[in-house]
XYZ file of C-alpha atoms in Angstrom:
593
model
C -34.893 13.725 36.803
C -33.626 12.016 33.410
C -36.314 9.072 31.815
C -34.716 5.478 32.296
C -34.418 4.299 28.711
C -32.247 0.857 29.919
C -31.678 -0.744 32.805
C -29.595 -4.184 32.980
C -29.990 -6.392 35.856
C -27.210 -9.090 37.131
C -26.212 -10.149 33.457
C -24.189 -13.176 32.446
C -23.087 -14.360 29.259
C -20.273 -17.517 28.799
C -19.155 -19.575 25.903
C -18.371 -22.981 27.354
C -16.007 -22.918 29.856
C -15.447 -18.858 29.129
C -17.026 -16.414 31.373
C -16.889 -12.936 29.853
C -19.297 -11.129 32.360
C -20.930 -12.307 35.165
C -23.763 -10.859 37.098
C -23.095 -7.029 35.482
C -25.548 -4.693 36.112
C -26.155 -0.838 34.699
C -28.433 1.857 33.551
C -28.139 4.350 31.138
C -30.956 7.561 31.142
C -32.054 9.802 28.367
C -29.165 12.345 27.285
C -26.383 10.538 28.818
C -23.555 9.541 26.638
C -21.624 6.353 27.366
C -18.945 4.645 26.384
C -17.610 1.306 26.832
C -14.308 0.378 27.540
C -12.484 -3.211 27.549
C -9.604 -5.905 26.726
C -10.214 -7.053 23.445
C -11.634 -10.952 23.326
C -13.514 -9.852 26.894
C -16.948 -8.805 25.134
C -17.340 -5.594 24.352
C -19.427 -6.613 21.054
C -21.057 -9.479 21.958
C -22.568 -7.056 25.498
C -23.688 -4.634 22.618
C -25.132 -7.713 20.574
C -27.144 -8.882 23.707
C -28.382 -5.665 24.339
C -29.494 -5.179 20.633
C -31.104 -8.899 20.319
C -28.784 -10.369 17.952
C -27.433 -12.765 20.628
C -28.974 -14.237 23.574
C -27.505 -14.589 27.681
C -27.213 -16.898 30.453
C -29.275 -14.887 33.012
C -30.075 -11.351 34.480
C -32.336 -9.093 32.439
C -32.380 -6.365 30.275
C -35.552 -3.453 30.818
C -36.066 -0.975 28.140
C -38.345 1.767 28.291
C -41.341 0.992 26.400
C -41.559 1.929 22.427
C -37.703 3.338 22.946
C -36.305 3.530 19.525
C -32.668 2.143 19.208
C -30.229 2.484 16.330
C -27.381 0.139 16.258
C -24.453 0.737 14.202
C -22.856 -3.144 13.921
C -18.596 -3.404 13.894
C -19.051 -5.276 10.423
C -22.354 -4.442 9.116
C -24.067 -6.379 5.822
C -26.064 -5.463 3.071
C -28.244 -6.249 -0.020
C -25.716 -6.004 -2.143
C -28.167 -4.833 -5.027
C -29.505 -2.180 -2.837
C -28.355 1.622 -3.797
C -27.215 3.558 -1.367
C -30.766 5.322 -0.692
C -32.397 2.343 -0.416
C -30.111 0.974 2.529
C -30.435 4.405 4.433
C -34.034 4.060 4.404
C -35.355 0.213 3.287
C -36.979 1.977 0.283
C -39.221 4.607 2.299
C -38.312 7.537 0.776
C -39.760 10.940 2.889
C -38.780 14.013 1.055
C -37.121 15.865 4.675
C -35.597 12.230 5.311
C -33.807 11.890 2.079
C -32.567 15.614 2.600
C -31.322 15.003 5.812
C -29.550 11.980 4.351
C -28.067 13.558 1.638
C -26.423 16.125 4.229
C -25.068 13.557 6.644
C -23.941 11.424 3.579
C -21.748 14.212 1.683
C -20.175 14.871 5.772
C -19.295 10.953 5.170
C -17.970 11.736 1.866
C -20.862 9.648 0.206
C -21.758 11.370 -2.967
C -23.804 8.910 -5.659
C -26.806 7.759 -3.508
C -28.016 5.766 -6.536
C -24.801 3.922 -6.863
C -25.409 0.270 -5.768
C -24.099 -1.084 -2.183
C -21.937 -4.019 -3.853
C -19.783 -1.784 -5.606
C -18.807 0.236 -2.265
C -15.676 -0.455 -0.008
C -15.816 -2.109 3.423
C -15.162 0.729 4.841
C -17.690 2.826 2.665
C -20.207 0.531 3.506
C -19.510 1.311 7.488
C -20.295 5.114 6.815
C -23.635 4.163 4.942
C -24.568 2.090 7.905
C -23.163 5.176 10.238
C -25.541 7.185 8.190
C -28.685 5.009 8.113
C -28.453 5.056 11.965
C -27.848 8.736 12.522
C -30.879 9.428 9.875
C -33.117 7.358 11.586
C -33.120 9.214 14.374
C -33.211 6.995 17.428
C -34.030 7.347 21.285
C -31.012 5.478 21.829
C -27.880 5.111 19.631
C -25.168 2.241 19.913
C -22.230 2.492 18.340
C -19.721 -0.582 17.877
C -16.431 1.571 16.428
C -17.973 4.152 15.082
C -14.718 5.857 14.046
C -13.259 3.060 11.737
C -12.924 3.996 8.502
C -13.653 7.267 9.146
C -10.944 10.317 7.979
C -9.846 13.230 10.177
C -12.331 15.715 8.983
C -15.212 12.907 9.602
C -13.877 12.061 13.349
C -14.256 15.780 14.348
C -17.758 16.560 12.395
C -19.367 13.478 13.886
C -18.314 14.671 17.141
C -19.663 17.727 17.315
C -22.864 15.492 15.898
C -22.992 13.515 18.611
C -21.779 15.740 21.649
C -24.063 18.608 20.472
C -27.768 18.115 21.833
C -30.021 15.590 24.239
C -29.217 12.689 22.044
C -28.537 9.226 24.164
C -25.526 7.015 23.416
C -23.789 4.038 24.038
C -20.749 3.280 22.232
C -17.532 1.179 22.112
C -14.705 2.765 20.509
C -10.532 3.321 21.303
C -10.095 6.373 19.840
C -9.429 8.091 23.440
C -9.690 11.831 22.029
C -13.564 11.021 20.586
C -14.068 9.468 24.417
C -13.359 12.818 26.102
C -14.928 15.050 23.651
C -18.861 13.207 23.660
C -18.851 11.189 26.313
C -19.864 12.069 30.030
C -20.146 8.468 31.555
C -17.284 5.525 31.139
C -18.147 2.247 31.562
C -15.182 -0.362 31.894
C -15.787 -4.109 31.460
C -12.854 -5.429 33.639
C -12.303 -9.071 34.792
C -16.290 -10.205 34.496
C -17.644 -6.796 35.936
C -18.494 -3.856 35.303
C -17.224 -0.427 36.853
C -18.621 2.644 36.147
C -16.719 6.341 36.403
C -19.378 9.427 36.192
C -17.322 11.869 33.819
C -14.967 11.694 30.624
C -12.243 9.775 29.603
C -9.421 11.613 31.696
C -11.636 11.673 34.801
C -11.759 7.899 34.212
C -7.964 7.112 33.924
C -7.506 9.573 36.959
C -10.164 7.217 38.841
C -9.304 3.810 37.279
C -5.704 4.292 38.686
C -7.193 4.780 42.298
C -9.339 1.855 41.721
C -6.622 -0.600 40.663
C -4.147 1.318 43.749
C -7.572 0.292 46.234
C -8.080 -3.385 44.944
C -4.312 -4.088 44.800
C -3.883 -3.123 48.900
C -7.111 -5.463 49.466
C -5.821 -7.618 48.030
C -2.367 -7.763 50.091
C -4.801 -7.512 52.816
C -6.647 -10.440 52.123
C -3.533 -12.785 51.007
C -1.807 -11.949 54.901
C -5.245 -12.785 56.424
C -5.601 -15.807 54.011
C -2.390 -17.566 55.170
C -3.530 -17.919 57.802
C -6.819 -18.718 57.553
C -5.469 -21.561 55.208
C -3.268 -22.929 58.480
C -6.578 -23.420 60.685
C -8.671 -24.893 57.752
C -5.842 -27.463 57.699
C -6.024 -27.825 61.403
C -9.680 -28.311 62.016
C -11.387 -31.522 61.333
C -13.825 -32.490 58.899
C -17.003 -31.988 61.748
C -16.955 -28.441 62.486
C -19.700 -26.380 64.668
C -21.514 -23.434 64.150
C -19.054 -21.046 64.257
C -16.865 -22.760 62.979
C -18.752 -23.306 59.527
C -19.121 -19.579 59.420
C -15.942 -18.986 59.386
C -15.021 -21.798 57.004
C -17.785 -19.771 54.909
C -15.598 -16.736 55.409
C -12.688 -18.491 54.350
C -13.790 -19.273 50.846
C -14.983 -15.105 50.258
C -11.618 -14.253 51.822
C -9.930 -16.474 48.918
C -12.001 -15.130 46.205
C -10.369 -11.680 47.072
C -6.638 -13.279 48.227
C -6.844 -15.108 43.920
C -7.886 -12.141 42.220
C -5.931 -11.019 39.548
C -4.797 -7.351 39.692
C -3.729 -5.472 35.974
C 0.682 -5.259 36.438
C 2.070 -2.425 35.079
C 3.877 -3.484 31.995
C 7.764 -3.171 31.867
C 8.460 -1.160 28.931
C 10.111 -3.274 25.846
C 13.251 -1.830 25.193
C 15.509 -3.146 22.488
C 18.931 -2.211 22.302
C 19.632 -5.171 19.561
C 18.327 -3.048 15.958
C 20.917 -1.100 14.040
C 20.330 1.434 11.464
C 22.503 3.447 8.837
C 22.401 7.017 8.925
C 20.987 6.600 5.345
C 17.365 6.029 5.284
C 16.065 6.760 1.840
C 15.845 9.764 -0.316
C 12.068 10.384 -1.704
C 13.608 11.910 -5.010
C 10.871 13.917 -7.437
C 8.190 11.075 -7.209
C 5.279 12.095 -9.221
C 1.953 8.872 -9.806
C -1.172 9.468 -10.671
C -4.231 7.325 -11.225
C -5.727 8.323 -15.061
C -5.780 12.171 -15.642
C -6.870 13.875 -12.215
C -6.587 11.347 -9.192
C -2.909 12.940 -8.638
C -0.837 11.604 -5.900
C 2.150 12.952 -6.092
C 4.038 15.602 -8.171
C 7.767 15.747 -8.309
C 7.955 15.348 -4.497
C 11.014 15.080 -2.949
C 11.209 14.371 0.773
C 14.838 12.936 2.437
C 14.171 10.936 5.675
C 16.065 11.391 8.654
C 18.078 8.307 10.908
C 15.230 7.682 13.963
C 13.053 10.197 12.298
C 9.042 9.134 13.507
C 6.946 10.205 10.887
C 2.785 10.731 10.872
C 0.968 10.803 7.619
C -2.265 11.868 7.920
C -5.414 13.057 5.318
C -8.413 12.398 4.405
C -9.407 9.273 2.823
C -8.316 9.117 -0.821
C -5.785 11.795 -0.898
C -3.001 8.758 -1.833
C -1.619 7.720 1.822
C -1.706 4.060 1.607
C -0.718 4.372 -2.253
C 2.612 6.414 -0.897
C 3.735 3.973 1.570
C 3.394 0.816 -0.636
C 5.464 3.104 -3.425
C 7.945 3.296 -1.145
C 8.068 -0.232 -0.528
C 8.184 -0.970 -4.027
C 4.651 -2.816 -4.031
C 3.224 0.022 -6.021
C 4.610 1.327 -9.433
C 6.095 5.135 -9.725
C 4.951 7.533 -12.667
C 8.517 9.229 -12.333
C 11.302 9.562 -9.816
C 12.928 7.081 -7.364
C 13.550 6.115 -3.872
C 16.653 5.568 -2.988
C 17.323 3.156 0.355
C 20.085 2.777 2.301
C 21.480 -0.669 2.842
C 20.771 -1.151 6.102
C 16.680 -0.787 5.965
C 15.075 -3.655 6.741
C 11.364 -2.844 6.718
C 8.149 -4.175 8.729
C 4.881 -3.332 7.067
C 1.616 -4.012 8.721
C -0.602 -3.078 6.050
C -4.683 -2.265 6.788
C -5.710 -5.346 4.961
C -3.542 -7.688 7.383
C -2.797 -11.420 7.304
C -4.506 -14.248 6.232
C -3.779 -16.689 9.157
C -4.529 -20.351 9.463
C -7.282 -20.563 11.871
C -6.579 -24.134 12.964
C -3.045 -22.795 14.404
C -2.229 -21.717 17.687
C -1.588 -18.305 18.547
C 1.816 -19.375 20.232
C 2.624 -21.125 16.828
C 1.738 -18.522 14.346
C 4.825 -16.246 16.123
C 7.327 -19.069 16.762
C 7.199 -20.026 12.874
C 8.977 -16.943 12.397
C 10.825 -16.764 15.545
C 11.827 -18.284 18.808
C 13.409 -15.531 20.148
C 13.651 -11.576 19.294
C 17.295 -10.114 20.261
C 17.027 -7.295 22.697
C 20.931 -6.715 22.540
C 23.526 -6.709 25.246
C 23.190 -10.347 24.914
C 19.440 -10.306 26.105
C 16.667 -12.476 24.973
C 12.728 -12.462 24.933
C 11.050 -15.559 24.133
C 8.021 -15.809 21.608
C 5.423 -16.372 24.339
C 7.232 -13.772 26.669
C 6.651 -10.869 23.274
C 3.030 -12.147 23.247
C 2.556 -12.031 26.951
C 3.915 -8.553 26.947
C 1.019 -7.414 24.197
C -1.366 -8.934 26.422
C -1.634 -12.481 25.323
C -2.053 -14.694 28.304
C -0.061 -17.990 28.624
C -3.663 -19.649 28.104
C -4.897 -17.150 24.969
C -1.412 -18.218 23.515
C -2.920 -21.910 23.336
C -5.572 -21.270 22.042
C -6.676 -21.140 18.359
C -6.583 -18.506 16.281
C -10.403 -18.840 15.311
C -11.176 -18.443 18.738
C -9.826 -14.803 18.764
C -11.652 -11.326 18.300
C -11.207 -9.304 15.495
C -9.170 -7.152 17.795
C -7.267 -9.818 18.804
C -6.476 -11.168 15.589
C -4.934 -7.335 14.125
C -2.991 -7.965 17.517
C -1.402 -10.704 16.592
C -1.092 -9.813 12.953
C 0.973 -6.617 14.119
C 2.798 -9.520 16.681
C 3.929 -11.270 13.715
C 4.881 -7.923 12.138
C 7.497 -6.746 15.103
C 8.464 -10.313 15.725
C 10.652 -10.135 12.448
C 12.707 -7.499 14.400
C 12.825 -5.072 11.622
C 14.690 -1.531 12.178
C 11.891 0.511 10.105
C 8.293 -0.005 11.119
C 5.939 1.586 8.026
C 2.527 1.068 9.983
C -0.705 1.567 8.144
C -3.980 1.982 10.803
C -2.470 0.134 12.845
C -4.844 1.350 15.783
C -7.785 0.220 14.321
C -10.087 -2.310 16.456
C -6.992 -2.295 19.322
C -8.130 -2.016 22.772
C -6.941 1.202 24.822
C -4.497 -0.768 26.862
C -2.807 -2.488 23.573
C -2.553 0.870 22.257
C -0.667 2.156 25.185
C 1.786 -0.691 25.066
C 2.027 -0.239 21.561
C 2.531 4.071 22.112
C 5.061 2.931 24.424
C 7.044 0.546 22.180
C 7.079 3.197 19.421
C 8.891 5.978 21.681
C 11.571 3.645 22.673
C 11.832 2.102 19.246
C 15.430 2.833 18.406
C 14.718 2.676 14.714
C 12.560 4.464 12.161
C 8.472 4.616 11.984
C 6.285 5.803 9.884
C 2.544 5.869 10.591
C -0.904 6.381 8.834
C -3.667 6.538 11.657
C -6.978 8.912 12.479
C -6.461 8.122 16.175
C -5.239 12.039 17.105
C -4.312 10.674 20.702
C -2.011 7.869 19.290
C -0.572 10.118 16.597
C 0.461 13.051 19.497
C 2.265 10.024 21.352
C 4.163 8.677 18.993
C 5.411 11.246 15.869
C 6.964 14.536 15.825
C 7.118 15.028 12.265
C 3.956 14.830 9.744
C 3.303 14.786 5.725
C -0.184 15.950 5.597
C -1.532 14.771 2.245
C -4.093 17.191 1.168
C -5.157 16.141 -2.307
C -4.505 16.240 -5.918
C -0.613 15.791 -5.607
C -0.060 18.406 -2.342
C 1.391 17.486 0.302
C 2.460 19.596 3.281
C 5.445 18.742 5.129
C 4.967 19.546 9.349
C 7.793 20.033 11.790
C 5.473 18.962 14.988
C 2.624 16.270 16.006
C -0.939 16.398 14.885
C -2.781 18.322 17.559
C 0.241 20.938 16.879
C -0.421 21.005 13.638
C -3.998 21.880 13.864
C -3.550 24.290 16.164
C -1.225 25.741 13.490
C -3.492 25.351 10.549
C -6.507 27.170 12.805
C -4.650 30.043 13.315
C -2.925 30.625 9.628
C -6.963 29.810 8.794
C -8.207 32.994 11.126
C -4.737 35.270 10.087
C -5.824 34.408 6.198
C -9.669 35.438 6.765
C -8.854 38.615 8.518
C -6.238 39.037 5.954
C -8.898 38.718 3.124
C -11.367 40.797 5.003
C -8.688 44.123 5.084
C -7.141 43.184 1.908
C -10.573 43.127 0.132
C -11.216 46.772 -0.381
C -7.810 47.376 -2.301
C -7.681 43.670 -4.196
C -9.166 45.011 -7.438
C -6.295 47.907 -7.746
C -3.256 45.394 -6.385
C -3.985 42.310 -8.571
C -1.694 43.520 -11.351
C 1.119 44.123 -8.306
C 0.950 41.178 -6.891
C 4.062 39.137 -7.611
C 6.280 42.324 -7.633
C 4.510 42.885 -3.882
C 4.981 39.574 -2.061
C 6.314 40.221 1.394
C 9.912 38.441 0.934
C 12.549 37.969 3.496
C 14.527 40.422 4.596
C 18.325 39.880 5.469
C 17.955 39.487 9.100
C 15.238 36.888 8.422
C 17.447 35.187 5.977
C 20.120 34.565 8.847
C 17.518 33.765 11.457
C 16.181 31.049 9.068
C 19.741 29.762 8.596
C 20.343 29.856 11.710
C 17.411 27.654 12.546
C 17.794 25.104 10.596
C 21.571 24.604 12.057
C 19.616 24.890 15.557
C 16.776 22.425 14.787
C 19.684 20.045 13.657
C 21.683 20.444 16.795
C 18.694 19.886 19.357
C 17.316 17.117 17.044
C 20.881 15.305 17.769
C 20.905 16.099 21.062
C 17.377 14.367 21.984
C 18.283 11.579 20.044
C 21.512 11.327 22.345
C 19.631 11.857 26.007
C 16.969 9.480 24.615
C 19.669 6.673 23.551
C 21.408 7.239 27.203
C 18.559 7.074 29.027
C 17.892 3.644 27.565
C 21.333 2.311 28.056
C 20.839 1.527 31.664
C 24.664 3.007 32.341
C 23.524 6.291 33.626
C 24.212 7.236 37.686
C 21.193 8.739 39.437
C 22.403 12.187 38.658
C 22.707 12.045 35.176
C 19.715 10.295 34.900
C 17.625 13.273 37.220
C 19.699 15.555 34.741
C 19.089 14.221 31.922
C 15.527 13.482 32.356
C 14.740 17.448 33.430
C 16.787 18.481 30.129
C 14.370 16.381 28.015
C 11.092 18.291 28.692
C 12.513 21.489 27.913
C 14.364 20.608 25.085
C 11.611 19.144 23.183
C 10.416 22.397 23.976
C 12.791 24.601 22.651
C 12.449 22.490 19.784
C 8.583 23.022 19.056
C 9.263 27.078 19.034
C 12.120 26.559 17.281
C 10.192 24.300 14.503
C 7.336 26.682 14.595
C 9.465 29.807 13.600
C 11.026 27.902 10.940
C 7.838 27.362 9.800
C 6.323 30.903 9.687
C 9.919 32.082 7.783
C 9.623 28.824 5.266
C 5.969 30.180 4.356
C 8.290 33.831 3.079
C 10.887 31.972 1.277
């Protein structure tokens, strides 16, 4: 039988007027790992805040088991700014197999000076030290508010194999859906003031979440037949009613609750049919920058962007990402080289340190000073608030002010203010970070019908499979691999050319010592028929490339019959198929050429 370690009891927290939960209750026992899903702006941080002490609640209680150690890593944790690194891992006690373990889970976080002092660390370097003092500290109970912010690809996966290995208790909030199915074992979902709990991983909870929303919505029909009327007699009946009477009246006002609830509407997806782009992008043409004598960026790389192409970058922090992008918009000097635009680009950035807003402005405001209206073609319209209602904004959120908003919901509207500009080439820099799972599936969504060019830095594997099907994997000092495929492709790809290069090494070792002067003259090149084949592919690729782009453009045109739409919709699976072996072929010959 697991130990309790927290129980929560009919919990309600409001600001003002606001409700965000009323009358919640949960429990969480020792090895279970949870984590906590919601709307941004509906509480996620301030339940996690409660549950720490840092902010107090209207009613209910909160039981923890007695002398249970918790370690609480905060969304926007603070410092000493004096302190070194050490010092705010431990608050200056120092045990010689604590300082050991520190310096291990420190160098995973890419941490490296421990004596280097906290002011002089990024925002984001400051989250790992904090993600390091809790993990060294070794708690009953961890909590984890976004745990995988700031965090690069190689991080993401060692910290989950840190936290799913072992007994180790968690609670987290965090939208990175792929870290959600890999640790965690319970969901909870904070959902119109309640709480909802689904007993297994992320994909069990979607599965069951769907079911629950399919239940509710048919009660809810139920209820609004029944409450018509119900509503008829309570006009009918006078003022002095009897005893059964008052019971039902009673009944009435429980059947209305249920009749006035509000049930999540699927979105319609936001197709616009009114962005036009050249069929010349830009030409990446032998850019080389570097930062002093070995932080290299780039070296004579040349790279020529295709019409509609969707692009991932991805790397770990530091490899020069960030610094490529704003090169290519011109907001960062080149060492060498060019890139040359077409005339049609018209670029949106949404850049990771965002917008500076004027809090005292409304949210409806901030988008309708840049536009009433976006253009959706075929002489079609969307209103400001309609664009903002669509990314979840309510009509009463989009009077509000923008101090009033979540973090989350303020990178919302910053990338609202980004897309309202109606630009054809979206160059999107974390954009998923601090986004709520449902804003990210509107946004995944968006991007695949976006009928212009993206390009996309982001950790969040899940988001990155959705949306891209072409990657630049930046892998330090100036080298930069260019992938035919999505991310989770592209690792299955590197793990295997990892295991063919170790067993490679491991026959090739005997005779290295008597080859090394052969080498070059040795090399495995292509042979004739290869040479064909890999001409022949690329003429392929080209041709099914085209060929998506075409189904995809018809299927958004609305002029399809029923048949061609079936038809065209079964041709689409397998020819994104086709296309992955084909890419992947290409691939293996490219590594001969």
């Amino acid at each position: 039988m697991p130990v309790p370690y927290l129980d929560v009891q009919q919990l309600t927290k409001s600001f003002g007027a606001q409700v965000l939960f009323r009358n919640i209750s949960f429990s969480i026992a020792e090895g279970q790992k949870v984590g906590l899903i919601a709307q941004n702006g509906t509480g996620k941080s301030t339940l996690l805040s409660i549950l720490t002490g840092k902010e107090g609640y209207d009613s209910g209680s909160i039981i923890y088991r007695k002398d249970l150690r918790i370690g609480f890593l905060e969304q926007s944790p603070v410092f000493n700014p004096d302190d070194t690194v050490l010092d705010a891992c431990f608050n200056h006690e120092g045990e010689e197999d604590k300082v050991l373990k520190a310096k291990q889970i420190l160098t995973q976080l890419k941490i490296s000076n421990l004596a280097q002092p906290m002011k002089q660390l990024s925002g984001g370097q400051q989250k790992r030290v904090a993600l390091a003092n809790v993990l060294i500290t070794n708690p009953d109970l961890i909590i984890l508010d976004e745990p995988t912010n700031h965090l690069d690809l190689d991080m993401i996966v060692w910290l989950e194999g840190y936290l799913a290995r072992g007994n180790k208790t968690l609670l987290m909030v965090t939208h990175d859906r792929f870290f959600l199915d890999k640790v965690c074992s319970i969901i909870l979902e904070l959902d119109n003031q309640t709480i909802y709990t689904y007993r297994g991983n992320y994909s069990y909870y979607l599965e069951k979440r769907q079911e629950r929303i399919e239940n509710t919505r048919a009660e809810v029909a139920r209820a609004n037949n029944l409450y018509r009327r119900e509503l008829e007699w309570m006009r009918r009946m006078p003022q002095a009613r009897g005893h059964k009477a008052r019971y039902r009246e009673e009944a009435f006002y429980e059947l209305e609750k249920i009749a006035k609830q509000r049930i999540e509407e699927r979105q319609i997806r936001l197709k616009s049919n009114g962005i036009y782009i050249g069929s010349k992008i830009f030409e990446c043409q032998y850019i080389s920058k570097k930062y002093g004598e070995d932080n290299v960026i780039t070296k004579d790389f040349y790279y020529n962007f295709s019409r509609y192409e969707k692009m991932g970058i991805v790397g770990n922090n530091g490899t020069g990402k960030s610094t490529f992008i704003k090169m290519l918009l011109g907001l960062e000097p080149i060492d060498q080289g060019r890139f040359d635009i077409g005339d049609t680009v018209n670029f949106g950035y949404f850049s990771q340190e965002g917008l500076q807003f004027n809090e005292q402005q409304k949210v409806i405001d901030v988008i309708t000073d840049i536009a009433e209206y976006i253009d959706m073609g075929n002489g079609k319209h969307l209103s400001a608030s309609q664009f903002l209602q669509f990314f979840l904004f309510s009509p009463e959120q989009q009077h509000n002010y923008v101090y009033k908003l979540s973090g989350g919901e303020k990178r919302k509207l910053y990338l609202c203010t980004v897309l309202m500009k109606n630009p054809n080439f979206l160059v999107l820099d974390e954009p998923t970070n601090d986004l709520d799972i449902q804003t990210l599936q509107i946004l995944e969504e968006y991007l695949t019908d976006f009928p212009g060019c993206v390009i996309v830095i982001s950790h969040d594997r899940y988001f990155m499979d959705k949306v891209v099907d072409h990657l630049l994997v930046f892998k330090g000092n100036g080298v930069i691999k260019d992938f035919p495929g999505n991310y989770t492709q592209y690792r299955e790809w590197a793990s295997l050319k990892s295991i063919e290069e170790e067993k490679h090494q491991k026959n090739e070792a005997p005779a290295k010592a008597e080859r090394v002067s052969h080498r070059n003259d040795n090399r495995r090149r292509m042979s004739f028929k290869e040479k064909r084949e890999f001409e022949q592919l690329e003429k392929e690729i080209a041709a099914l490339e085209e060929e998506q782009r075409k189904i995809e453009e018809q299927l958004c045109s609305g002029t399809l019959s029923v048949e061609e739409l079936t038809e065209k919709s079964k041709r689409l699976p397998s020819l994104k198929d086709e296309l992955d072996e084909k890419s992947m072929r290409w691939l293996e010959l490219s590594e001969l050429c």
